[in-house]
Amino acid sequence: LFSDLQYFPIPLSENEGIPDVVFEDGWGDERTYGGERKHEGCDIMGTERERGFYPVVSMGDGVVERVGWLEKGGWRIGIRMVSGAYIYYAHLYGYSRQWKEGDRVKAGELLGFMGDTGYSTVEGTTGNFPVHLHLGIYLKTDHYEEMSVNPYWILEYIKKKRIKAMY
């Protein structure tokens, strides 16, 4: 997994005065929308700016496995890394282009923009929670088809590897 990951998913702005994103370890926290469950990701918060402001890039090379609307995840894209890990980017406000399953993605490629979509059966719903990127990481194991792993420590490890962008 670590050999696949090349970049933190939110570029660092080259414009002075743009507030940086923040994240904390929320993996395993309780969630209630759609039934009681555990949070299977880490939320990178971009609440200092409006939806669609912060760009989201691919953390590594891979192939788009899932894309489109999910009730809980809103506009999302899931990428299967070379090593087999599945990286799930959710609550996007929009995509950088019309992605489709099977598209190849390069590390650092623009996927879309941070948003607040989801928590609704109505496609395109926004505003049910603060602007953020939900990042999930899933690994195949001998005991489970896919198992969620805590992305927090991976994000801590990779946060120094950021693309710089003008936004």
mmCIF file of C-alpha atoms in Angstrom:
data_model
loop_
_atom_site.group_PDB
_atom_site.id
_atom_site.type_symbol
_atom_site.label_atom_id
_atom_site.label_comp_id
_atom_site.label_asym_id
_atom_site.label_seq_id
_atom_site.Cartn_x
_atom_site.Cartn_y
_atom_site.Cartn_z
ATOM 1 C CA LEU A 1 0.000 0.000 0.000
ATOM 2 C CA PHE A 2 2.676 2.532 0.985
ATOM 3 C CA SER A 3 4.533 2.029 -2.290
ATOM 4 C CA ASP A 4 1.352 3.018 -4.191
ATOM 5 C CA LEU A 5 0.672 6.229 -2.299
ATOM 6 C CA GLN A 6 2.553 9.200 -3.676
ATOM 7 C CA TYR A 7 0.517 12.282 -2.731
ATOM 8 C CA PHE A 8 -1.733 13.677 -0.039
ATOM 9 C CA PRO A 9 -5.212 13.960 -1.629
ATOM 10 C CA ILE A 10 -5.559 17.754 -1.233
ATOM 11 C CA PRO A 11 -2.909 19.919 -2.925
ATOM 12 C CA LEU A 12 -1.302 22.769 -1.020
ATOM 13 C CA SER A 13 -2.421 26.154 -2.336
ATOM 14 C CA GLU A 14 0.299 28.438 -3.661
ATOM 15 C CA ASN A 15 -1.959 31.429 -2.994
ATOM 16 C CA GLU A 16 -1.231 33.205 0.271
ATOM 17 C CA GLY A 17 -4.077 33.423 2.720
ATOM 18 C CA ILE A 18 -5.852 30.232 1.649
ATOM 19 C CA PRO A 19 -6.604 28.236 4.790
ATOM 20 C CA ASP A 20 -5.225 24.719 4.756
ATOM 21 C CA VAL A 21 -7.380 21.660 5.308
ATOM 22 C CA VAL A 22 -7.371 19.802 8.622
ATOM 23 C CA PHE A 23 -8.086 16.224 9.635
ATOM 24 C CA GLU A 24 -8.258 14.137 12.778
ATOM 25 C CA ASP A 25 -8.678 10.480 13.614
ATOM 26 C CA GLY A 26 -12.418 9.829 13.305
ATOM 27 C CA TRP A 27 -12.178 6.233 12.080
ATOM 28 C CA GLY A 28 -14.563 4.022 14.018
ATOM 29 C CA ASP A 29 -16.710 6.907 15.293
ATOM 30 C CA GLU A 30 -20.443 6.263 15.464
ATOM 31 C CA ARG A 31 -22.626 7.238 12.505
ATOM 32 C CA THR A 32 -26.421 7.070 12.432
ATOM 33 C CA TYR A 33 -27.562 8.111 8.950
ATOM 34 C CA GLY A 34 -28.941 4.984 7.266
ATOM 35 C CA GLY A 35 -28.647 2.982 10.496
ATOM 36 C CA GLU A 36 -26.070 2.718 13.247
ATOM 37 C CA ARG A 37 -22.601 2.000 11.913
ATOM 38 C CA LYS A 38 -18.932 2.817 12.357
ATOM 39 C CA HIS A 39 -17.176 5.529 10.348
ATOM 40 C CA GLU A 40 -14.919 3.784 7.833
ATOM 41 C CA GLY A 41 -12.713 6.683 6.885
ATOM 42 C CA CYS A 42 -10.996 9.910 7.776
ATOM 43 C CA ASP A 43 -12.608 13.269 7.061
ATOM 44 C CA ILE A 44 -10.363 15.979 5.644
ATOM 45 C CA MET A 45 -12.179 19.189 6.450
ATOM 46 C CA GLY A 46 -12.336 22.170 4.127
ATOM 47 C CA THR A 47 -14.912 24.195 6.045
ATOM 48 C CA GLU A 48 -13.057 27.490 5.609
ATOM 49 C CA ARG A 49 -14.119 27.629 1.958
ATOM 50 C CA GLU A 50 -17.238 26.825 -0.066
ATOM 51 C CA ARG A 51 -18.004 23.502 -1.703
ATOM 52 C CA GLY A 52 -16.050 23.024 -4.915
ATOM 53 C CA PHE A 53 -13.078 25.121 -3.786
ATOM 54 C CA TYR A 54 -10.487 22.529 -2.723
ATOM 55 C CA PRO A 55 -9.162 20.220 -5.456
ATOM 56 C CA VAL A 56 -8.914 16.470 -4.799
ATOM 57 C CA VAL A 57 -6.136 14.471 -6.485
ATOM 58 C CA SER A 58 -5.432 10.769 -6.755
ATOM 59 C CA MET A 59 -3.054 9.535 -4.092
ATOM 60 C CA GLY A 60 -1.512 7.050 -6.534
ATOM 61 C CA ASP A 61 -1.791 5.264 -9.854
ATOM 62 C CA GLY A 62 -4.796 3.028 -10.344
ATOM 63 C CA VAL A 63 -7.999 2.223 -12.147
ATOM 64 C CA VAL A 64 -11.445 3.717 -11.526
ATOM 65 C CA GLU A 65 -13.559 0.915 -10.122
ATOM 66 C CA ARG A 66 -16.640 2.841 -8.984
ATOM 67 C CA VAL A 67 -17.928 6.319 -9.799
ATOM 68 C CA GLY A 68 -21.203 8.183 -9.398
ATOM 69 C CA TRP A 69 -23.830 8.820 -6.746
ATOM 70 C CA LEU A 70 -24.183 6.890 -3.484
ATOM 71 C CA GLU A 71 -26.771 7.759 -0.863
ATOM 72 C CA LYS A 72 -24.269 7.911 2.006
ATOM 73 C CA GLY A 73 -21.201 9.012 0.017
ATOM 74 C CA GLY A 74 -22.709 11.471 -2.432
ATOM 75 C CA TRP A 75 -20.630 11.958 -5.557
ATOM 76 C CA ARG A 76 -17.767 9.536 -5.136
ATOM 77 C CA ILE A 77 -14.939 7.854 -6.978
ATOM 78 C CA GLY A 78 -13.227 4.625 -5.963
ATOM 79 C CA ILE A 79 -9.818 3.754 -7.333
ATOM 80 C CA ARG A 80 -8.106 0.364 -7.166
ATOM 81 C CA MET A 81 -4.374 0.875 -6.619
ATOM 82 C CA VAL A 82 -1.685 -1.256 -8.227
ATOM 83 C CA SER A 83 -1.153 -3.178 -4.952
ATOM 84 C CA GLY A 84 -4.876 -3.975 -4.744
ATOM 85 C CA ALA A 85 -5.904 -1.403 -2.124
ATOM 86 C CA TYR A 86 -9.177 0.430 -2.816
ATOM 87 C CA ILE A 87 -9.148 4.186 -2.163
ATOM 88 C CA TYR A 88 -12.591 5.748 -1.736
ATOM 89 C CA TYR A 89 -13.031 9.523 -2.185
ATOM 90 C CA ALA A 90 -16.534 10.655 -1.152
ATOM 91 C CA HIS A 91 -18.760 13.746 -0.807
ATOM 92 C CA LEU A 92 -17.258 15.380 -3.902
ATOM 93 C CA TYR A 93 -18.959 18.492 -5.208
ATOM 94 C CA GLY A 94 -18.050 17.639 -8.778
ATOM 95 C CA TYR A 95 -15.627 15.709 -10.937
ATOM 96 C CA SER A 96 -12.723 17.078 -12.973
ATOM 97 C CA ARG A 97 -14.053 15.204 -16.003
ATOM 98 C CA GLN A 98 -16.569 12.501 -16.859
ATOM 99 C CA TRP A 99 -14.906 9.513 -15.216
ATOM 100 C CA LYS A 100 -16.023 6.016 -16.064
ATOM 101 C CA GLU A 101 -15.224 2.604 -14.636
ATOM 102 C CA GLY A 102 -12.007 1.247 -16.139
ATOM 103 C CA ASP A 103 -10.349 4.658 -16.650
ATOM 104 C CA ARG A 104 -6.674 4.710 -15.694
ATOM 105 C CA VAL A 105 -5.648 7.350 -13.159
ATOM 106 C CA LYS A 106 -2.168 8.717 -12.525
ATOM 107 C CA ALA A 107 -0.839 9.780 -9.129
ATOM 108 C CA GLY A 108 -1.610 13.463 -8.601
ATOM 109 C CA GLU A 109 -4.286 13.587 -11.300
ATOM 110 C CA LEU A 110 -7.215 15.873 -10.518
ATOM 111 C CA LEU A 111 -10.270 13.761 -9.649
ATOM 112 C CA GLY A 112 -12.717 16.438 -8.593
ATOM 113 C CA PHE A 113 -13.479 18.955 -5.872
ATOM 114 C CA MET A 114 -14.269 18.713 -2.180
ATOM 115 C CA GLY A 115 -17.915 19.070 -1.313
ATOM 116 C CA ASP A 116 -20.813 18.183 0.943
ATOM 117 C CA THR A 117 -22.877 15.809 -1.176
ATOM 118 C CA GLY A 118 -24.741 12.791 0.103
ATOM 119 C CA TYR A 119 -26.933 11.580 2.947
ATOM 120 C CA SER A 120 -29.880 11.551 0.582
ATOM 121 C CA THR A 121 -31.545 9.325 -1.980
ATOM 122 C CA VAL A 122 -31.925 12.453 -4.141
ATOM 123 C CA GLU A 123 -28.951 12.629 -6.486
ATOM 124 C CA GLY A 124 -27.019 15.893 -6.135
ATOM 125 C CA THR A 125 -28.138 16.732 -2.590
ATOM 126 C CA THR A 126 -25.758 19.110 -0.779
ATOM 127 C CA GLY A 127 -25.585 20.796 2.606
ATOM 128 C CA ASN A 128 -26.375 17.985 5.065
ATOM 129 C CA PHE A 129 -22.949 18.349 6.735
ATOM 130 C CA PRO A 130 -19.817 20.563 6.501
ATOM 131 C CA VAL A 131 -17.620 20.571 3.387
ATOM 132 C CA HIS A 132 -15.064 17.765 3.545
ATOM 133 C CA LEU A 133 -13.466 14.834 1.759
ATOM 134 C CA HIS A 134 -14.229 11.432 3.239
ATOM 135 C CA LEU A 135 -11.251 9.209 2.476
ATOM 136 C CA GLY A 136 -11.622 5.471 2.958
ATOM 137 C CA ILE A 137 -9.013 2.770 2.441
ATOM 138 C CA TYR A 138 -9.972 -0.883 2.006
ATOM 139 C CA LEU A 139 -7.695 -3.910 1.764
ATOM 140 C CA LYS A 140 -8.458 -7.452 0.683
ATOM 141 C CA THR A 141 -7.628 -10.055 3.331
ATOM 142 C CA ASP A 142 -7.847 -13.811 3.717
ATOM 143 C CA HIS A 143 -10.817 -13.390 6.064
ATOM 144 C CA TYR A 144 -12.829 -10.576 4.444
ATOM 145 C CA GLU A 145 -13.504 -9.587 0.857
ATOM 146 C CA GLU A 146 -12.539 -6.021 1.800
ATOM 147 C CA MET A 147 -11.652 -4.616 5.188
ATOM 148 C CA SER A 148 -11.613 -0.939 6.149
ATOM 149 C CA VAL A 149 -8.327 0.280 7.603
ATOM 150 C CA ASN A 150 -7.770 3.534 9.463
ATOM 151 C CA PRO A 151 -6.547 6.144 6.933
ATOM 152 C CA TYR A 152 -5.520 8.642 9.625
ATOM 153 C CA TRP A 153 -1.973 7.336 10.104
ATOM 154 C CA ILE A 154 -1.506 6.943 6.369
ATOM 155 C CA LEU A 155 -2.552 10.579 5.880
ATOM 156 C CA GLU A 156 -0.170 11.646 8.662
ATOM 157 C CA TYR A 157 2.614 9.746 6.917
ATOM 158 C CA ILE A 158 1.916 11.214 3.474
ATOM 159 C CA LYS A 159 0.918 14.793 4.401
ATOM 160 C CA LYS A 160 4.420 16.068 3.583
ATOM 161 C CA LYS A 161 4.024 14.795 0.000
ATOM 162 C CA ARG A 162 1.725 17.413 -1.458
ATOM 163 C CA ILE A 163 1.340 18.795 -4.916
ATOM 164 C CA LYS A 164 1.321 22.594 -5.019
ATOM 165 C CA ALA A 165 -1.450 24.211 -7.039
ATOM 166 C CA MET A 166 -2.865 27.636 -7.777
ATOM 167 C CA TYR A 167 -6.376 27.817 -6.354
#
